[in-house]
Coordinates of C-alpha atoms in Angstrom, one line a residue:
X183 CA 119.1 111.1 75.0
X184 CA 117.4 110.8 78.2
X185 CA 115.0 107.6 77.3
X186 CA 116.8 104.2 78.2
X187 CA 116.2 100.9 76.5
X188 CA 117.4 97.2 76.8
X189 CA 118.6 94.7 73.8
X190 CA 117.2 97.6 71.1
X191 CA 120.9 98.9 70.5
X192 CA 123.6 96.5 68.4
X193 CA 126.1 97.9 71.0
X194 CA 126.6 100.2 73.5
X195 CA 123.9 99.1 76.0
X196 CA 125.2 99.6 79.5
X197 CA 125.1 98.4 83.1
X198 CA 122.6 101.3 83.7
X199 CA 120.5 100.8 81.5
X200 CA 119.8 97.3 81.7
X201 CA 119.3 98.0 85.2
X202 CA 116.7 100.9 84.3
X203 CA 114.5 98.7 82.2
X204 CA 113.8 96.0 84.1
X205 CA 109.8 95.6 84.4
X206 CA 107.2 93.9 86.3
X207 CA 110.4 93.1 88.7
X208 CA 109.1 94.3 92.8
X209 CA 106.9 96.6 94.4
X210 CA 106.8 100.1 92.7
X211 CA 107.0 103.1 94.7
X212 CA 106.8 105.9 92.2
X213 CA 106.6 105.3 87.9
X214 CA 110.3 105.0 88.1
X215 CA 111.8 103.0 91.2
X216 CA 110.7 100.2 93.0
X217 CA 111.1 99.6 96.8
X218 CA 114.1 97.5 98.4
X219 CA 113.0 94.4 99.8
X220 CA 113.7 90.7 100.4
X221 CA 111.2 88.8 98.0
X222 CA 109.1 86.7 100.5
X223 CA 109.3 82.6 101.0
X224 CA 110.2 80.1 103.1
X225 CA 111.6 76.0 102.7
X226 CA 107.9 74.6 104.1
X227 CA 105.6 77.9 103.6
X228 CA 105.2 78.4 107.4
X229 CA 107.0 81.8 107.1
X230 CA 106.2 85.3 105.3
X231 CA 109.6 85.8 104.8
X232 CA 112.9 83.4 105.1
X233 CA 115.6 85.3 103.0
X234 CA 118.1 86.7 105.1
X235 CA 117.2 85.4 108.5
X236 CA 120.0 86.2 110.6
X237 CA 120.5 84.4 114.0
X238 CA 123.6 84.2 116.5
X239 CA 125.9 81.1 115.7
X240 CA 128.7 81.9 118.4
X241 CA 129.4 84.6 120.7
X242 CA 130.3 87.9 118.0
X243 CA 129.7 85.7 115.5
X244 CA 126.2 85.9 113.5
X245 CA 124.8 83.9 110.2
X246 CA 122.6 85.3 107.7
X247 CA 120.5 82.9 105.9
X248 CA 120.3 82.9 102.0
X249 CA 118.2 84.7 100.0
X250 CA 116.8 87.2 97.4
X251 CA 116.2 91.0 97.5
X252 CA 116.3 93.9 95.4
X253 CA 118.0 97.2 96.2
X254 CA 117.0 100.6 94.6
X255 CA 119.5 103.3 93.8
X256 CA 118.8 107.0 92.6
X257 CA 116.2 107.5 90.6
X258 CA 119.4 107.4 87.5
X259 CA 120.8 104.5 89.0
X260 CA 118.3 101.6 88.6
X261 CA 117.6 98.7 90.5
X262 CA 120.2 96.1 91.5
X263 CA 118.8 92.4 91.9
X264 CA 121.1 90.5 94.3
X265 CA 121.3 86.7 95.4
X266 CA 122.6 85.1 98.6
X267 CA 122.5 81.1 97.4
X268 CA 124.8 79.9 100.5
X269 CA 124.5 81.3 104.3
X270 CA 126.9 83.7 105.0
X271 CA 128.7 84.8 108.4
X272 CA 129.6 87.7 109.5
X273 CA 131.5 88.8 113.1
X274 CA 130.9 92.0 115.3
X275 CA 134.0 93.7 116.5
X276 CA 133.9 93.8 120.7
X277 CA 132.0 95.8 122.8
X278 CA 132.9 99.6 123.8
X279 CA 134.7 99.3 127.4
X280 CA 132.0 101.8 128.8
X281 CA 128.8 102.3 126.1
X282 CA 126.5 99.9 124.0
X283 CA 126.3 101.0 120.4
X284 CA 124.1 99.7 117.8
X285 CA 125.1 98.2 114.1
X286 CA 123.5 97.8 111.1
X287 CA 123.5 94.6 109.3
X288 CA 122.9 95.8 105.3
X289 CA 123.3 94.2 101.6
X290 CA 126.1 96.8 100.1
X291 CA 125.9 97.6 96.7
X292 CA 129.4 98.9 95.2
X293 CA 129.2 100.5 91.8
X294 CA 132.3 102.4 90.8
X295 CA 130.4 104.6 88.6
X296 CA 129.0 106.1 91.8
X297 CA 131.0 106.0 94.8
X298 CA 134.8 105.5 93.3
X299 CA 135.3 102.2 94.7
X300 CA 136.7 100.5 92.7
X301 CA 134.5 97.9 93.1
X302 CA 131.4 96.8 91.0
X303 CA 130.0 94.1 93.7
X304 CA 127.3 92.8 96.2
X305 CA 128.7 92.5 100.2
X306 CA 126.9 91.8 103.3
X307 CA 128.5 94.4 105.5
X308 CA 128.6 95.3 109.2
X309 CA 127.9 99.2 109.5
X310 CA 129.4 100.2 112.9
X311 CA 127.5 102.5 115.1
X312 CA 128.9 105.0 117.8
X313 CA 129.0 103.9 121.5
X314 CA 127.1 106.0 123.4
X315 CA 124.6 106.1 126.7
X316 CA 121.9 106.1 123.9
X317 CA 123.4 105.1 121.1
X318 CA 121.9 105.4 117.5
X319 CA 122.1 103.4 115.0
X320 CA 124.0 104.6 112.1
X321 CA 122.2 106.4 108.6
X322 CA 121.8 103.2 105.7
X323 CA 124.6 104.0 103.2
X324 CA 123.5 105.0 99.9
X325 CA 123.1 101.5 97.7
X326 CA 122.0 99.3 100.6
X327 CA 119.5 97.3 102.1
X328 CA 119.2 97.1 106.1
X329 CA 118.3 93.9 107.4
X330 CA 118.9 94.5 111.4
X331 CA 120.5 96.2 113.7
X332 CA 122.0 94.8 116.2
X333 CA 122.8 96.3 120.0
X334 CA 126.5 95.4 120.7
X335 CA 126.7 96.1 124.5
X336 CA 129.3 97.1 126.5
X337 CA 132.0 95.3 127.1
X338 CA 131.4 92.1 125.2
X339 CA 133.8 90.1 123.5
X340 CA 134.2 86.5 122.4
X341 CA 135.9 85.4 125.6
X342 CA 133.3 86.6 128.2
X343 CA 130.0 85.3 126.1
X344 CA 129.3 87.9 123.6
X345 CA 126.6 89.5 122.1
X346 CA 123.1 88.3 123.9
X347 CA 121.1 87.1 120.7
X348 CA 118.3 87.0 121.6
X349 CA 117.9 90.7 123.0
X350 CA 120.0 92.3 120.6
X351 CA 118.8 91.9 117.2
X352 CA 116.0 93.7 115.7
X353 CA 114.5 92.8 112.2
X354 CA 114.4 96.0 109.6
X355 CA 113.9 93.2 106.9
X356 CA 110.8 94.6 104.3
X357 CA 108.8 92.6 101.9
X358 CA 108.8 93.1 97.9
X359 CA 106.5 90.9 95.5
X360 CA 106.4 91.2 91.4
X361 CA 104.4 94.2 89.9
X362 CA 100.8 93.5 91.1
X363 CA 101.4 90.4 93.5
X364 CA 99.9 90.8 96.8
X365 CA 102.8 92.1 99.4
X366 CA 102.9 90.4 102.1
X367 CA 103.2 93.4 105.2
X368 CA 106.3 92.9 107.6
X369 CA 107.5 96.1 109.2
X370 CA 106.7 99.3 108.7
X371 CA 103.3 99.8 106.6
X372 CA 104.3 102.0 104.1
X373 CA 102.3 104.2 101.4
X374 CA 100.6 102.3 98.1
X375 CA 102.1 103.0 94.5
X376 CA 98.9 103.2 92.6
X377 CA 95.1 103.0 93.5
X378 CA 94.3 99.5 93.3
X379 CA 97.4 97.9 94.6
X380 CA 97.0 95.1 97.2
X381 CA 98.6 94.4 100.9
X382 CA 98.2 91.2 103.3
X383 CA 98.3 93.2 106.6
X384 CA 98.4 90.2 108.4
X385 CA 94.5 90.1 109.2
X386 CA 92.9 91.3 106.5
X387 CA 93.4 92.0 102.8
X388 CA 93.9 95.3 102.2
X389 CA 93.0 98.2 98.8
X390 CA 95.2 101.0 98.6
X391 CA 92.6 103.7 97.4
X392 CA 94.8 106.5 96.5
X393 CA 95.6 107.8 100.0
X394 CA 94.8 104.7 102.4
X395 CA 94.9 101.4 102.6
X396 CA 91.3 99.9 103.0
X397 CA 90.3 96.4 104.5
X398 CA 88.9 94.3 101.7
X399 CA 85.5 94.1 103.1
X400 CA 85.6 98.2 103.4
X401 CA 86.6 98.5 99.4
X402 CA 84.8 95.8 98.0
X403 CA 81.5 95.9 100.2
X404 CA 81.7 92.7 101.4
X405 CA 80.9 91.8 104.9
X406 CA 83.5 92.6 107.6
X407 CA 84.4 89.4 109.5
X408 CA 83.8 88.9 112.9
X409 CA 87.7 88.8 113.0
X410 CA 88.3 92.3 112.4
X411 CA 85.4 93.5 113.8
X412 CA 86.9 96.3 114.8
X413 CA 87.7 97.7 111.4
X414 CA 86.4 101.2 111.2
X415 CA 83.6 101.6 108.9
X416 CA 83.9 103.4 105.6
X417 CA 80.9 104.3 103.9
X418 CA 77.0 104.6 104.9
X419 CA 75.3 101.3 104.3
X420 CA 78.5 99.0 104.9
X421 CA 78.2 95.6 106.6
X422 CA 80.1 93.5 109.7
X423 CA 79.7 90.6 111.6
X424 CA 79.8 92.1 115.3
X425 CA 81.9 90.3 118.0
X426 CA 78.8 88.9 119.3
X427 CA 77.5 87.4 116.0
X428 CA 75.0 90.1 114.9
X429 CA 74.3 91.4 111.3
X430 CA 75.1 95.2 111.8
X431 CA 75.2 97.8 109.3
X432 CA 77.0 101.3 109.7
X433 CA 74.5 104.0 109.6
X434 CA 76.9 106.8 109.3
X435 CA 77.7 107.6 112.7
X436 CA 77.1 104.3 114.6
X437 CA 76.7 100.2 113.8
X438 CA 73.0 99.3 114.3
X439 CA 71.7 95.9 113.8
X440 CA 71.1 95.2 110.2
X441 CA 68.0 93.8 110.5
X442 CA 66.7 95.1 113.9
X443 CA 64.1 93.1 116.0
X444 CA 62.0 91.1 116.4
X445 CA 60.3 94.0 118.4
X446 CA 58.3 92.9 121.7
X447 CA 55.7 94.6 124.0
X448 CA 53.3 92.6 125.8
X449 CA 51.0 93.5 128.9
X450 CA 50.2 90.1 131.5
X451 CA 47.2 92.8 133.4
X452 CA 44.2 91.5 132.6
X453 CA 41.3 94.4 131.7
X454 CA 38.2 95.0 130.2
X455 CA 35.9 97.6 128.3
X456 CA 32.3 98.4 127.4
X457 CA 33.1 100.6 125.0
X458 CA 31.6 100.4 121.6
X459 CA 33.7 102.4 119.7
X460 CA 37.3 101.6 120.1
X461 CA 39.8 102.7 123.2
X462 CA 43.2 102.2 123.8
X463 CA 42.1 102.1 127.7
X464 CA 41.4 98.5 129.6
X465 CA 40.1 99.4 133.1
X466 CA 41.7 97.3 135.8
X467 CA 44.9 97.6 133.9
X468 CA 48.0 98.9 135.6
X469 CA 49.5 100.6 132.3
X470 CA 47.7 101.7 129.1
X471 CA 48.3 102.3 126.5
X472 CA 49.7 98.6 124.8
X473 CA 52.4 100.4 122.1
X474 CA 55.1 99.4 120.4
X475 CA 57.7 101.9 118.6
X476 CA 60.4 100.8 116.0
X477 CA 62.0 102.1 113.0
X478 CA 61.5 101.1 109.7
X479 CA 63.7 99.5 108.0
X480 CA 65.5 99.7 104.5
X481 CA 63.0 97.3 102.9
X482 CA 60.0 99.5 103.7
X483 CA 58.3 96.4 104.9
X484 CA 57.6 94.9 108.4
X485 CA 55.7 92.4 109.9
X486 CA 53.5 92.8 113.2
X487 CA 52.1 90.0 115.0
X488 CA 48.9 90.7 117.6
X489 CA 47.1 88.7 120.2
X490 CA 45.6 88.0 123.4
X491 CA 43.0 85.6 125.6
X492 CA 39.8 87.3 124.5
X493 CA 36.3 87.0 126.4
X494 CA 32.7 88.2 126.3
X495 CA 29.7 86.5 125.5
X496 CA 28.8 84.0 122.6
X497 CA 26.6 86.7 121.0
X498 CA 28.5 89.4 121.5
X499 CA 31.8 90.0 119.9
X500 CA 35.2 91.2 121.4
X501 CA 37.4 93.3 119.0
X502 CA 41.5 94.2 119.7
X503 CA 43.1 96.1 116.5
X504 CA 45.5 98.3 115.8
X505 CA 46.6 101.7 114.9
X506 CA 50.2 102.9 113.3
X507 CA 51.1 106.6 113.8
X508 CA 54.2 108.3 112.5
X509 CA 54.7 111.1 115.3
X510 CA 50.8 112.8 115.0
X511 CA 50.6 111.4 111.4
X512 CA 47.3 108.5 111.3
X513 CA 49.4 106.1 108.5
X514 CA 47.3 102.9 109.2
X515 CA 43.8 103.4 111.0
X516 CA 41.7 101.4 113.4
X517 CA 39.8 98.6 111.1
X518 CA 37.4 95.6 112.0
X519 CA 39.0 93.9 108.8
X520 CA 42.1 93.8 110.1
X521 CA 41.2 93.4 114.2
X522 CA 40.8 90.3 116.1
X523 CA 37.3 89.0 116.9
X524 CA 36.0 86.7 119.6
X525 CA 32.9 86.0 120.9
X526 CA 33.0 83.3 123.8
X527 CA 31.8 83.3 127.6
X528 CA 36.0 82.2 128.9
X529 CA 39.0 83.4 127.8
X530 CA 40.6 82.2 124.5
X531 CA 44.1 82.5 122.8
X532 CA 43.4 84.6 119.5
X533 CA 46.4 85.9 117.4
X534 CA 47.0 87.6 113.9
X535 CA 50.0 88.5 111.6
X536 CA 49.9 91.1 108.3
X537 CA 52.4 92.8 106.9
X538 CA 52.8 96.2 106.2
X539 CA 55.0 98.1 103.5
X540 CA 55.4 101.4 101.9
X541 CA 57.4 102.9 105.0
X542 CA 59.9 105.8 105.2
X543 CA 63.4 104.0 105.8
X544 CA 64.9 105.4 109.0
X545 CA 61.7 106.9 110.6
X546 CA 60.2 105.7 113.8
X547 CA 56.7 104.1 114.1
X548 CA 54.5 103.2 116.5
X549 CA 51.9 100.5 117.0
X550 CA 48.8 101.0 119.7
X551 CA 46.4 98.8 120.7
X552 CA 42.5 99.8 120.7
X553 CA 39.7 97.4 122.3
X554 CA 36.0 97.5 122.3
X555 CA 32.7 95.4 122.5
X556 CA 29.9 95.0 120.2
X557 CA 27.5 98.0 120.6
X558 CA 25.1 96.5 123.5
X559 CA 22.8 97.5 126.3
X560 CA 23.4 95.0 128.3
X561 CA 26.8 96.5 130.0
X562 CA 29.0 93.3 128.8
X563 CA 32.5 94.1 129.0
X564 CA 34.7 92.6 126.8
X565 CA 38.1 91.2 128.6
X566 CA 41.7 91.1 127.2
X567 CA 44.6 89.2 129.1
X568 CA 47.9 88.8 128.1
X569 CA 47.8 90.7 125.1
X570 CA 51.3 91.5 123.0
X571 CA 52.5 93.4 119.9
X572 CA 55.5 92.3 118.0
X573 CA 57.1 93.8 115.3
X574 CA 59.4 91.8 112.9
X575 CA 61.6 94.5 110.2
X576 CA 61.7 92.6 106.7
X577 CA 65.2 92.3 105.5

């Protein structure tokens, strides 16, 4: 029978299939196997990943630290759990008289039910590579786990200072964590198991969403940190902290402020009118018309704020209002409710705020500013200095 079980059977339960149905053990890779890996860890927590270290201790002579890993056979085969309580070193044979090579430094699994052995053990082994003016490093043996390779170069031997440490080993060692622990990311980023699964990349926590692995922020709609503010975006409406400190939010194509604003146009010209109806006109004014375009936001809602120095007479009033368009579209017309009013021989600050709501998300707006006199026959102008429009987009 093809289904496997552990401590069910009174006898007959084998090597295999203890092997088999171990659970909850290290990082899955498919419903059957699991990944080979060192499990993570270090004596004072400064370090992702201690087991196995592996440094030079004399010239051809290198030690591998202790540790714990797990190494995956064929799919039939099971898992093998190994543990490396004591260092353990291991010597390099010399250099090639005229090319480098490169060795690889694995955790050998023999079984004798697979590879005629005769052995049924766990070895730190040496795999030998083939001198050459580029040399490779050799395949992984079936049953193993690489931890480096190591570039032996030419000519080197115990007696004329050996293998240059420092240089010549380079760390293949890979992370593994209990069924549903967070892995820790050291080498190669490889593929998730099962949507849902967690990684630490290092900066960020990352989802793996059934084909990618996605910064926390991106899967769980958090804001992205200034930190990785250079995380692509992932849906329409997502949030980051920019590298400059701004609130932005990804629009679908680019990252715009979140809350855009506050909005500022302001004229220092100094004009007047006699119109009684209202104009958007000053004479002696270098620019008219006073407008002001933004977009509204997601809340529907903005604020404007209005104002000048306003003059006339004391029995004539001054009016400044104004009027929001959208494209050729009147949305908020001209009204003496909502205009400022002064009626004084000098000029006087004179400022208002409302707020306005019930605006299309996305679509651009614009603010102008009208002016005009009480009806008279007298020809008194009514004058406008410094006048400003500012609009402020409601979060």
């Amino acid at each position: 029978m093809n289904l496997r079980s552990s401590w069910v059977a009174e006898t007959g339960q084998t090597r295999e299939d203890t092997r088999l149905t171990q659970t909850g053990v290290t990082t899955l890779t498919n419903p059957v196997q699991v990944r080979s890996g060192v499990l993570p860890g270090s004596y004072d927590g400064l370090y992702r990943m201690a087991g196995f270290w592996t440094y030079g201790s004399s010239a051809m002579t290198a030690t591998v630290s202790e540790g714990r890993a797990v190494v995956q056979g064929e799919i039939s085969q099971g898992v093998y759990p190994v543990t490396m309580p004591t260092s353990e070193a291991v010597t390099f044979a010399p250099g090639d008289a005229q090319y480098g090579r490169i060795d690889l430094l694995v955790v050998k699994i023999y079984d004798n039910l697979y590879d005629s052995s005769n052995r049924n053990e766990a070895k730190i082994e040496i795999i030998q590579g083939v001198p050459g003016q580029t040399p490779q490093a050799p395949a992984v043996p079936p049953r193993s786990l690489p931890l480096y390779e190591v570039l032996v170069p030419a000519g080197v031997s115990a007696g004329n200072g050996g293998i240059p440490w420092s240089s010549s080993l380079k760390d293949l060692r890979t992370p593994v964590v209990a069924l549903g622990g967070i892995l820790p990311v050291e080498g190669p980023v490889l593929p998730g198991a099962y949507p849902g699964q967690y990684q630490d990349s290092g900066g960020a926590l990352q989802r793996w969403d059934g084909g990618a692995w996605v910064s926390y922020p991106s899967a769980l709609g958090g804001v992205i940190p200034n930190s990785a503010s250079t995380t692509p975006a992932s849906y329409t409406g997502q949030y980051r902290d920019s590298a400059l400190g701004q609130l932005q939010r990804w629009n679908g194509s680019v990252w715009a402020p979140a809350v855009p604003g506050p909005l500022f146009n302001d004229s220092a010209d100094f004009g007047d009118t006699a119109s009684s109806t209202y104009t958007s006109t000053l004479a002696a004014r270098a620019t008219n018309p006073l407008a002001l375009t933004f977009v509204a936001p997601p809340s529907k809602s903005v604020l404007v704020t209005f104002g000048a120095r306003m003059k006339s007479r004391a029995d004539h009033y001054a009016y400044m209002a104004l009027k929001l368009t959208q494209g050729t579209t009147v949305v908020d017309d001209l009204s003496d409710e909502w205009s400022l009013q002064c009626a004084n021989d000098t000029l006087i600050p004179v400022s208002t705020m409302r707020r306005l709501s019930g605006l299309t998300p996305g679509v651009s707006y614009t603010f102008t500013a009208y002016f005009k006199i009480l009806a008279n026959t007298l020809g008194i102008k009514a004058g406008f200095d410094n006048t400003f429009i500012r609009v402020d987009p409601q979060a």
